[in-house]
PDB file of C-alpha atoms in Angstrom:
ATOM      1  CA  GLN A   5      18.384  -3.880  -2.988  1.00 91.00           C
ATOM      2  CA  VAL A   6      15.319  -5.812  -1.963  1.00 95.00           C
ATOM      3  CA  GLN A   7      13.078  -7.026  -4.763  1.00 97.00           C
ATOM      4  CA  LEU A   8       9.762  -8.841  -4.611  1.00 98.00           C
ATOM      5  CA  GLN A   9       8.813 -11.233  -7.379  1.00 98.00           C
ATOM      6  CA  GLN A  10       5.275 -12.537  -7.424  1.00 98.00           C
ATOM      7  CA  TRP A  11       3.411 -15.111  -9.440  1.00 98.00           C
ATOM      8  CA  GLY A  12       0.218 -17.154  -9.556  1.00 97.00           C
ATOM      9  CA  ALA A  13      -2.806 -18.109 -11.607  1.00 93.00           C
ATOM     10  CA  GLY A  14      -4.330 -15.184 -13.467  1.00 91.00           C
ATOM     11  CA  LEU A  15      -7.715 -16.600 -14.469  1.00 97.00           C
ATOM     12  CA  LEU A  16     -10.107 -18.285 -12.075  1.00 98.00           C
ATOM     13  CA  LYS A  17     -13.699 -19.446 -12.129  1.00 98.00           C
ATOM     14  CA  PRO A  18     -16.171 -18.437  -9.432  1.00 97.00           C
ATOM     15  CA  SER A  19     -15.870 -20.537  -6.257  1.00 97.00           C
ATOM     16  CA  GLU A  20     -12.241 -21.469  -6.963  1.00 98.00           C
ATOM     17  CA  THR A  21      -9.314 -20.581  -4.697  1.00 98.00           C
ATOM     18  CA  LEU A  22      -6.908 -17.814  -5.632  1.00 98.00           C
ATOM     19  CA  SER A  23      -3.284 -18.704  -4.964  1.00 98.00           C
ATOM     20  CA  LEU A  24      -0.341 -16.302  -5.253  1.00 98.00           C
ATOM     21  CA  THR A  25       3.264 -16.435  -4.059  1.00 98.00           C
ATOM     22  CA  CYS A  26       5.795 -13.668  -3.501  1.00 98.00           C
ATOM     23  CA  ALA A  27       9.546 -14.259  -3.251  1.00 98.00           C
ATOM     24  CA  VAL A  28      11.913 -11.871  -1.483  1.00 97.00           C
ATOM     25  CA  TYR A  29      15.336 -11.335  -3.019  1.00 96.00           C
ATOM     26  CA  GLY A  30      18.302  -9.298  -1.919  1.00 94.00           C
ATOM     27  CA  GLY A  31      17.477  -8.562   1.678  1.00 89.00           C
ATOM     28  CA  SER A  32      16.494  -9.830   5.075  1.00 92.00           C
ATOM     29  CA  PHE A  33      13.268 -11.784   5.388  1.00 94.00           C
ATOM     30  CA  SER A  34      13.009 -11.568   9.160  1.00 93.00           C
ATOM     31  CA  GLY A  35      12.283  -8.341  10.965  1.00 89.00           C
ATOM     32  CA  TYR A  36       9.477  -7.326   8.627  1.00 94.00           C
ATOM     33  CA  TYR A  37       5.834  -7.998   8.007  1.00 95.00           C
ATOM     34  CA  TRP A  38       4.953  -9.105   4.470  1.00 97.00           C
ATOM     35  CA  SER A  39       1.638  -7.914   3.082  1.00 97.00           C
ATOM     36  CA  TRP A  40      -0.820  -8.565   0.291  1.00 98.00           C
ATOM     37  CA  ILE A  41      -2.786  -5.644  -1.152  1.00 98.00           C
ATOM     38  CA  ARG A  42      -5.253  -5.628  -4.026  1.00 98.00           C
ATOM     39  CA  GLN A  43      -6.662  -3.072  -6.431  1.00 98.00           C
ATOM     40  CA  PRO A  44      -9.845  -3.718  -8.439  1.00 98.00           C
ATOM     41  CA  PRO A  45      -9.869  -2.248 -11.951  1.00 97.00           C
ATOM     42  CA  GLY A  46     -10.091   1.529 -11.788  1.00 96.00           C
ATOM     43  CA  LYS A  47     -10.398   1.541  -8.006  1.00 97.00           C
ATOM     44  CA  GLY A  48      -8.285   2.126  -4.910  1.00 97.00           C
ATOM     45  CA  LEU A  49      -6.067  -0.053  -2.761  1.00 98.00           C
ATOM     46  CA  GLU A  50      -7.298  -2.599  -0.234  1.00 98.00           C
ATOM     47  CA  TRP A  51      -5.022  -4.268   2.298  1.00 98.00           C
ATOM     48  CA  ILE A  52      -5.663  -8.008   2.558  1.00 98.00           C
ATOM     49  CA  GLY A  53      -3.330  -9.108   5.304  1.00 97.00           C
ATOM     50  CA  GLU A  54       0.240  -9.690   6.454  1.00 97.00           C
ATOM     51  CA  ILE A  55       2.592 -12.255   7.897  1.00 97.00           C
ATOM     52  CA  ASN A  56       6.018 -12.201   9.524  1.00 95.00           C
ATOM     53  CA  HIS A  57       8.823 -14.721   9.343  1.00 94.00           C
ATOM     54  CA  SER A  58       7.494 -16.534  12.420  1.00 95.00           C
ATOM     55  CA  GLY A  59       4.131 -17.057  10.785  1.00 95.00           C
ATOM     56  CA  SER A  60       2.223 -14.492  12.837  1.00 95.00           C
ATOM     57  CA  THR A  61      -0.618 -13.104  10.732  1.00 96.00           C
ATOM     58  CA  ASN A  62      -3.003 -10.156  10.674  1.00 95.00           C
ATOM     59  CA  TYR A  63      -5.945  -9.982   8.305  1.00 97.00           C
ATOM     60  CA  ASN A  64      -8.415  -7.426   7.019  1.00 96.00           C
ATOM     61  CA  PRO A  65     -11.596  -8.231   8.964  1.00 94.00           C
ATOM     62  CA  SER A  66     -13.666  -7.901   5.794  1.00 95.00           C
ATOM     63  CA  LEU A  67     -11.746 -10.754   4.125  1.00 97.00           C
ATOM     64  CA  LYS A  68     -10.578 -12.766   7.112  1.00 96.00           C
ATOM     65  CA  SER A  69     -12.998 -15.666   6.660  1.00 97.00           C
ATOM     66  CA  ARG A  70     -11.636 -16.420   3.170  1.00 98.00           C
ATOM     67  CA  VAL A  71      -7.936 -15.516   3.482  1.00 98.00           C
ATOM     68  CA  THR A  72      -4.929 -17.579   4.447  1.00 98.00           C
ATOM     69  CA  ILE A  73      -1.416 -16.138   4.302  1.00 98.00           C
ATOM     70  CA  SER A  74       1.488 -18.506   4.869  1.00 98.00           C
ATOM     71  CA  VAL A  75       5.273 -18.283   4.883  1.00 97.00           C
ATOM     72  CA  ASP A  76       8.151 -20.486   3.746  1.00 96.00           C
ATOM     73  CA  THR A  77      11.274 -19.124   5.411  1.00 95.00           C
ATOM     74  CA  SER A  78      13.512 -21.688   3.703  1.00 95.00           C
ATOM     75  CA  LYS A  79      12.720 -20.019   0.385  1.00 96.00           C
ATOM     76  CA  ASN A  80      12.078 -16.449   1.628  1.00 96.00           C
ATOM     77  CA  GLN A  81       8.585 -16.668   0.222  1.00 97.00           C
ATOM     78  CA  PHE A  82       5.091 -15.934   1.419  1.00 98.00           C
ATOM     79  CA  SER A  83       1.797 -16.893  -0.138  1.00 98.00           C
ATOM     80  CA  LEU A  84      -1.825 -15.831  -0.340  1.00 98.00           C
ATOM     81  CA  LYS A  85      -4.851 -18.045  -0.657  1.00 98.00           C
ATOM     82  CA  LEU A  86      -8.311 -16.542  -1.092  1.00 98.00           C
ATOM     83  CA  SER A  87     -11.139 -19.039  -1.194  1.00 97.00           C
ATOM     84  CA  SER A  88     -14.551 -18.983  -2.859  1.00 98.00           C
ATOM     85  CA  VAL A  89     -13.670 -16.189  -5.256  1.00 98.00           C
ATOM     86  CA  THR A  90     -16.283 -14.179  -7.127  1.00 98.00           C
ATOM     87  CA  ALA A  91     -16.103 -11.498  -9.802  1.00 98.00           C
ATOM     88  CA  ALA A  92     -15.668  -8.960  -6.993  1.00 98.00           C
ATOM     89  CA  ASP A  93     -12.232 -10.454  -6.317  1.00 98.00           C
ATOM     90  CA  THR A  94     -11.023  -9.477  -9.785  1.00 98.00           C
ATOM     91  CA  ALA A  95      -8.073  -7.169  -9.150  1.00 98.00           C
ATOM     92  CA  VAL A  96      -4.363  -6.577  -9.408  1.00 98.00           C
ATOM     93  CA  TYR A  97      -2.788  -8.212  -6.383  1.00 98.00           C
ATOM     94  CA  TYR A  98       0.420  -6.775  -4.939  1.00 98.00           C
ATOM     95  CA  CYS A  99       2.825  -8.105  -2.374  1.00 98.00           C
ATOM     96  CA  ALA A 100       4.722  -5.576  -0.261  1.00 98.00           C
ATOM     97  CA  ARG A 101       7.164  -5.287   2.620  1.00 97.00           C
ATOM     98  CA  GLY A 102       5.834  -3.724   5.770  1.00 95.00           C
ATOM     99  CA  THR A 103       8.413  -1.871   7.808  1.00 92.00           C
ATOM    100  CA  ALA A 104       8.248  -0.612  11.376  1.00 89.00           C
ATOM    101  CA  VAL A 105      10.975   1.875  12.250  1.00 87.00           C
ATOM    102  CA  SER A 106      11.542   3.398  15.651  1.00 86.00           C
ATOM    103  CA  CYS A 107      10.922   7.134  15.892  1.00 85.00           C
ATOM    104  CA  GLY A 108      12.019   7.269  19.512  1.00 84.00           C
ATOM    105  CA  GLY A 109      10.761   5.694  22.719  1.00 84.00           C
ATOM    106  CA  ASP A 110       7.517   3.828  22.100  1.00 84.00           C
ATOM    107  CA  CYS A 111       7.022   5.557  18.742  1.00 84.00           C
ATOM    108  CA  TYR A 112       7.150   3.465  15.559  1.00 88.00           C
ATOM    109  CA  ASN A 113       6.551   4.459  11.941  1.00 87.00           C
ATOM    110  CA  TYR A 114       4.686   1.861   9.893  1.00 91.00           C
ATOM    111  CA  TYR A 115       4.732   1.848   6.117  1.00 95.00           C
ATOM    112  CA  MET A 116       5.154  -0.326   3.017  1.00 96.00           C
ATOM    113  CA  ASP A 117       8.399   0.511   1.299  1.00 96.00           C
ATOM    114  CA  VAL A 118       8.993  -2.263  -1.217  1.00 97.00           C
ATOM    115  CA  TRP A 119       6.323  -3.551  -3.599  1.00 98.00           C
ATOM    116  CA  GLY A 120       6.035  -6.308  -6.147  1.00 98.00           C
ATOM    117  CA  LYS A 121       4.980  -5.468  -9.697  1.00 98.00           C
ATOM    118  CA  GLY A 122       1.507  -6.894  -9.257  1.00 98.00           C
ATOM    119  CA  THR A 123      -0.382  -9.878 -10.642  1.00 98.00           C
ATOM    120  CA  THR A 124      -3.663  -9.458 -12.477  1.00 98.00           C
ATOM    121  CA  VAL A 125      -6.290 -11.934 -11.336  1.00 98.00           C
ATOM    122  CA  THR A 126      -9.560 -12.229 -13.221  1.00 98.00           C
ATOM    123  CA  VAL A 127     -12.531 -14.213 -11.957  1.00 98.00           C
ATOM    124  CA  SER A 128     -14.919 -15.163 -14.727  1.00 97.00           C
ATOM    125  CA  SER A 129     -17.081 -18.100 -15.638  1.00 95.00           C
TER     126      SER A 129
ATOM    127  CA  GLU B 264     -12.549   1.222  11.836  1.00 86.00           C
ATOM    128  CA  ILE B 265     -10.860   4.446  10.754  1.00 92.00           C
ATOM    129  CA  VAL B 266     -11.925   5.794   7.369  1.00 96.00           C
ATOM    130  CA  LEU B 267      -9.596   8.033   5.364  1.00 97.00           C
ATOM    131  CA  THR B 268     -11.217  10.548   3.023  1.00 98.00           C
ATOM    132  CA  GLN B 269      -9.024  12.227   0.434  1.00 98.00           C
ATOM    133  CA  SER B 270      -9.839  15.471  -1.328  1.00 96.00           C
ATOM    134  CA  PRO B 271     -10.168  16.572  -3.964  1.00 97.00           C
ATOM    135  CA  GLY B 272     -10.942  13.469  -5.996  1.00 97.00           C
ATOM    136  CA  THR B 273      -9.224  15.019  -8.997  1.00 98.00           C
ATOM    137  CA  LEU B 274      -6.852  17.981  -9.049  1.00 98.00           C
ATOM    138  CA  SER B 275      -6.039  19.681 -12.363  1.00 98.00           C
ATOM    139  CA  LEU B 276      -2.867  21.753 -12.329  1.00 98.00           C
ATOM    140  CA  SER B 277      -0.049  22.790 -14.627  1.00 97.00           C
ATOM    141  CA  PRO B 278       3.641  21.952 -14.327  1.00 97.00           C
ATOM    142  CA  GLY B 279       5.363  24.426 -12.039  1.00 97.00           C
ATOM    143  CA  GLU B 280       2.274  24.948  -9.890  1.00 98.00           C
ATOM    144  CA  ARG B 281       1.877  23.936  -6.252  1.00 98.00           C
ATOM    145  CA  ALA B 282      -0.319  20.940  -5.381  1.00 98.00           C
ATOM    146  CA  THR B 283      -2.027  20.480  -2.034  1.00 98.00           C
ATOM    147  CA  LEU B 284      -3.707  17.131  -1.356  1.00 98.00           C
ATOM    148  CA  SER B 285      -5.779  16.451   1.736  1.00 98.00           C
ATOM    149  CA  CYS B 286      -6.368  13.303   3.773  1.00 98.00           C
ATOM    150  CA  ARG B 287      -8.916  13.436   6.566  1.00 98.00           C
ATOM    151  CA  ALA B 288      -9.370  10.621   9.089  1.00 97.00           C
ATOM    152  CA  SER B 289     -12.681   9.720  10.731  1.00 96.00           C
ATOM    153  CA  GLN B 290     -10.897   9.690  14.097  1.00 95.00           C
ATOM    154  CA  SER B 291      -7.514  10.767  15.357  1.00 95.00           C
ATOM    155  CA  VAL B 292      -4.525   8.980  13.847  1.00 94.00           C
ATOM    156  CA  SER B 293      -1.020   8.912  15.227  1.00 93.00           C
ATOM    157  CA  SER B 294       1.238  10.867  12.909  1.00 93.00           C
ATOM    158  CA  SER B 295       3.759   8.053  13.025  1.00 93.00           C
ATOM    159  CA  TYR B 296       1.182   5.790  11.392  1.00 95.00           C
ATOM    160  CA  LEU B 297       0.373   8.005   8.375  1.00 97.00           C
ATOM    161  CA  ALA B 298       2.002   7.456   4.971  1.00 98.00           C
ATOM    162  CA  TRP B 299       1.558   8.709   1.417  1.00 98.00           C
ATOM    163  CA  TYR B 300       2.064   6.787  -1.825  1.00 98.00           C
ATOM    164  CA  GLN B 301       2.241   7.712  -5.497  1.00 98.00           C
ATOM    165  CA  GLN B 302       0.908   5.386  -8.178  1.00 98.00           C
ATOM    166  CA  LYS B 303       1.351   5.770 -11.918  1.00 98.00           C
ATOM    167  CA  PRO B 304      -0.700   3.798 -14.469  1.00 96.00           C
ATOM    168  CA  GLY B 305       0.348   0.177 -14.690  1.00 96.00           C
ATOM    169  CA  GLN B 306       2.780   0.493 -11.787  1.00 98.00           C
ATOM    170  CA  ALA B 307       2.827  -0.489  -8.155  1.00 98.00           C
ATOM    171  CA  PRO B 308       2.462   2.260  -5.556  1.00 98.00           C
ATOM    172  CA  ARG B 309       5.650   3.975  -4.420  1.00 98.00           C
ATOM    173  CA  LEU B 310       6.216   5.186  -0.870  1.00 98.00           C
ATOM    174  CA  LEU B 311       6.654   8.966  -0.705  1.00 98.00           C
ATOM    175  CA  ILE B 312       6.130  10.011   2.904  1.00 98.00           C
ATOM    176  CA  TYR B 313       6.019   8.122   6.198  1.00 97.00           C
ATOM    177  CA  GLY B 314       5.432   9.342   9.717  1.00 96.00           C
ATOM    178  CA  ALA B 315       3.244  12.058   8.154  1.00 96.00           C
ATOM    179  CA  SER B 316       6.266  14.210   7.259  1.00 97.00           C
ATOM    180  CA  SER B 317       9.405  12.124   6.591  1.00 96.00           C
ATOM    181  CA  ARG B 318      10.411  11.640   2.977  1.00 97.00           C
ATOM    182  CA  ALA B 319      11.240   8.116   1.887  1.00 97.00           C
ATOM    183  CA  THR B 320      14.631   7.340   0.396  1.00 95.00           C
ATOM    184  CA  GLY B 321      15.158   8.999  -2.982  1.00 96.00           C
ATOM    185  CA  ILE B 322      12.050  11.179  -2.855  1.00 98.00           C
ATOM    186  CA  PRO B 323      12.692  14.749  -4.088  1.00 97.00           C
ATOM    187  CA  ASP B 324      12.361  17.553  -1.575  1.00 97.00           C
ATOM    188  CA  ARG B 325       9.532  19.159  -3.551  1.00 98.00           C
ATOM    189  CA  PHE B 326       7.346  16.540  -1.813  1.00 98.00           C
ATOM    190  CA  SER B 327       6.425  17.331   1.773  1.00 98.00           C
ATOM    191  CA  GLY B 328       3.901  16.030   4.257  1.00 98.00           C
ATOM    192  CA  SER B 329       2.311  17.669   7.255  1.00 98.00           C
ATOM    193  CA  GLY B 330      -0.578  17.391   9.641  1.00 97.00           C
ATOM    194  CA  SER B 331      -1.710  15.705  12.806  1.00 96.00           C
ATOM    195  CA  GLY B 332      -4.783  14.290  14.477  1.00 96.00           C
ATOM    196  CA  THR B 333      -7.394  13.933  11.749  1.00 97.00           C
ATOM    197  CA  ASP B 334      -6.038  16.244   9.042  1.00 98.00           C
ATOM    198  CA  PHE B 335      -2.998  15.498   6.921  1.00 98.00           C
ATOM    199  CA  THR B 336      -1.626  17.173   3.801  1.00 98.00           C
ATOM    200  CA  LEU B 337       0.715  16.198   0.992  1.00 98.00           C
ATOM    201  CA  THR B 338       2.247  19.195  -0.771  1.00 98.00           C
ATOM    202  CA  ILE B 339       4.180  19.170  -4.022  1.00 98.00           C
ATOM    203  CA  SER B 340       5.885  22.539  -4.200  1.00 96.00           C
ATOM    204  CA  ARG B 341       6.510  22.795  -7.957  1.00 96.00           C
ATOM    205  CA  LEU B 342       4.951  20.153 -10.141  1.00 98.00           C
ATOM    206  CA  GLU B 343       7.151  18.283 -12.559  1.00 98.00           C
ATOM    207  CA  PRO B 344       5.649  16.369 -15.517  1.00 97.00           C
ATOM    208  CA  GLU B 345       6.417  13.055 -13.797  1.00 97.00           C
ATOM    209  CA  ASP B 346       4.371  14.019 -10.721  1.00 98.00           C
ATOM    210  CA  PHE B 347       1.020  13.590 -12.441  1.00 98.00           C
ATOM    211  CA  ALA B 348      -0.326  10.391 -10.925  1.00 98.00           C
ATOM    212  CA  VAL B 349      -2.712   9.098  -8.274  1.00 98.00           C
ATOM    213  CA  TYR B 350      -1.823   9.691  -4.624  1.00 98.00           C
ATOM    214  CA  TYR B 351      -3.007   7.615  -1.672  1.00 98.00           C
ATOM    215  CA  CYS B 352      -2.782   8.202   2.031  1.00 98.00           C
ATOM    216  CA  GLN B 353      -2.581   5.192   4.323  1.00 98.00           C
ATOM    217  CA  GLN B 354      -2.881   4.700   8.041  1.00 97.00           C
ATOM    218  CA  TYR B 355      -1.765   1.845  10.241  1.00 93.00           C
ATOM    219  CA  GLY B 356      -4.100   0.778  13.000  1.00 88.00           C
ATOM    220  CA  SER B 357      -2.519  -1.071  15.899  1.00 83.00           C
ATOM    221  CA  SER B 358      -5.479  -2.709  17.597  1.00 82.00           C
ATOM    222  CA  PRO B 359      -5.833  -4.992  15.774  1.00 85.00           C
ATOM    223  CA  PRO B 360      -3.014  -4.397  13.285  1.00 90.00           C
ATOM    224  CA  THR B 361      -4.553  -3.254   9.996  1.00 93.00           C
ATOM    225  CA  TYR B 362      -3.783  -0.878   7.152  1.00 95.00           C
ATOM    226  CA  THR B 363      -6.369   1.426   5.597  1.00 96.00           C
ATOM    227  CA  PHE B 364      -6.004   3.465   2.418  1.00 98.00           C
ATOM    228  CA  GLY B 365      -7.798   6.587   1.314  1.00 98.00           C
ATOM    229  CA  GLN B 366      -9.680   6.417  -1.974  1.00 98.00           C
ATOM    230  CA  GLY B 367      -6.992   8.394  -3.781  1.00 98.00           C
ATOM    231  CA  THR B 368      -6.538  11.793  -5.432  1.00 98.00           C
ATOM    232  CA  LYS B 369      -5.822  11.901  -9.138  1.00 98.00           C
ATOM    233  CA  LEU B 370      -3.426  14.702 -10.044  1.00 98.00           C
ATOM    234  CA  GLU B 371      -3.846  15.489 -13.731  1.00 97.00           C
ATOM    235  CA  ILE B 372      -2.299  17.944 -16.136  1.00 95.00           C
ATOM    236  CA  LYS B 373      -4.434  21.000 -16.780  1.00 93.00           C
TER     237      LYS B 373
END
């Protein structure tokens, strides 16, 4: 059974760089896209971006200028860096596995079926 | 950018009742790209439905999804105590690849 274990600094000052890592255990690392999602306190979910085992990335346009997602296939890990953080970046950050499954012909289902437990990141001076 | 609007914001029902949650897209979404998640306090979201109507592994059959185009529905046929949570719809956009979530519907015990 695939499990995602995530870690990283939980308290940052404004203008610092957020850095989180997610490790994949118990399953294949290739063949999937690996995402980061965040959730501000009391609010909804926001997708940050994704990466595959080859290093191909897709980012949320609203965060693209500050986000870097990287992969280390030797360790089955992927990482998130978010630069120049402010209080608005305070959130629980989740890593998740993105799956694309054929539904016939050119049809593919896309969804996130495995999630990490989340890391709380607080930005405060 | 496609915006997903969920309604109602909060739904108050009793165990045993039927719950109907709505997700409306600002433009047409492929059914294969629409998913639903359940989130309980302090927990990560859990995949319930993908492809608008397919249940994820281990999801009870009281959960069902339907819809197409711009209107999608998550139905819980008979509410169990453990079903009270927040529910999110999500769509995948292919050009460029992005994921968008609705703002969520909180299902609370009446």
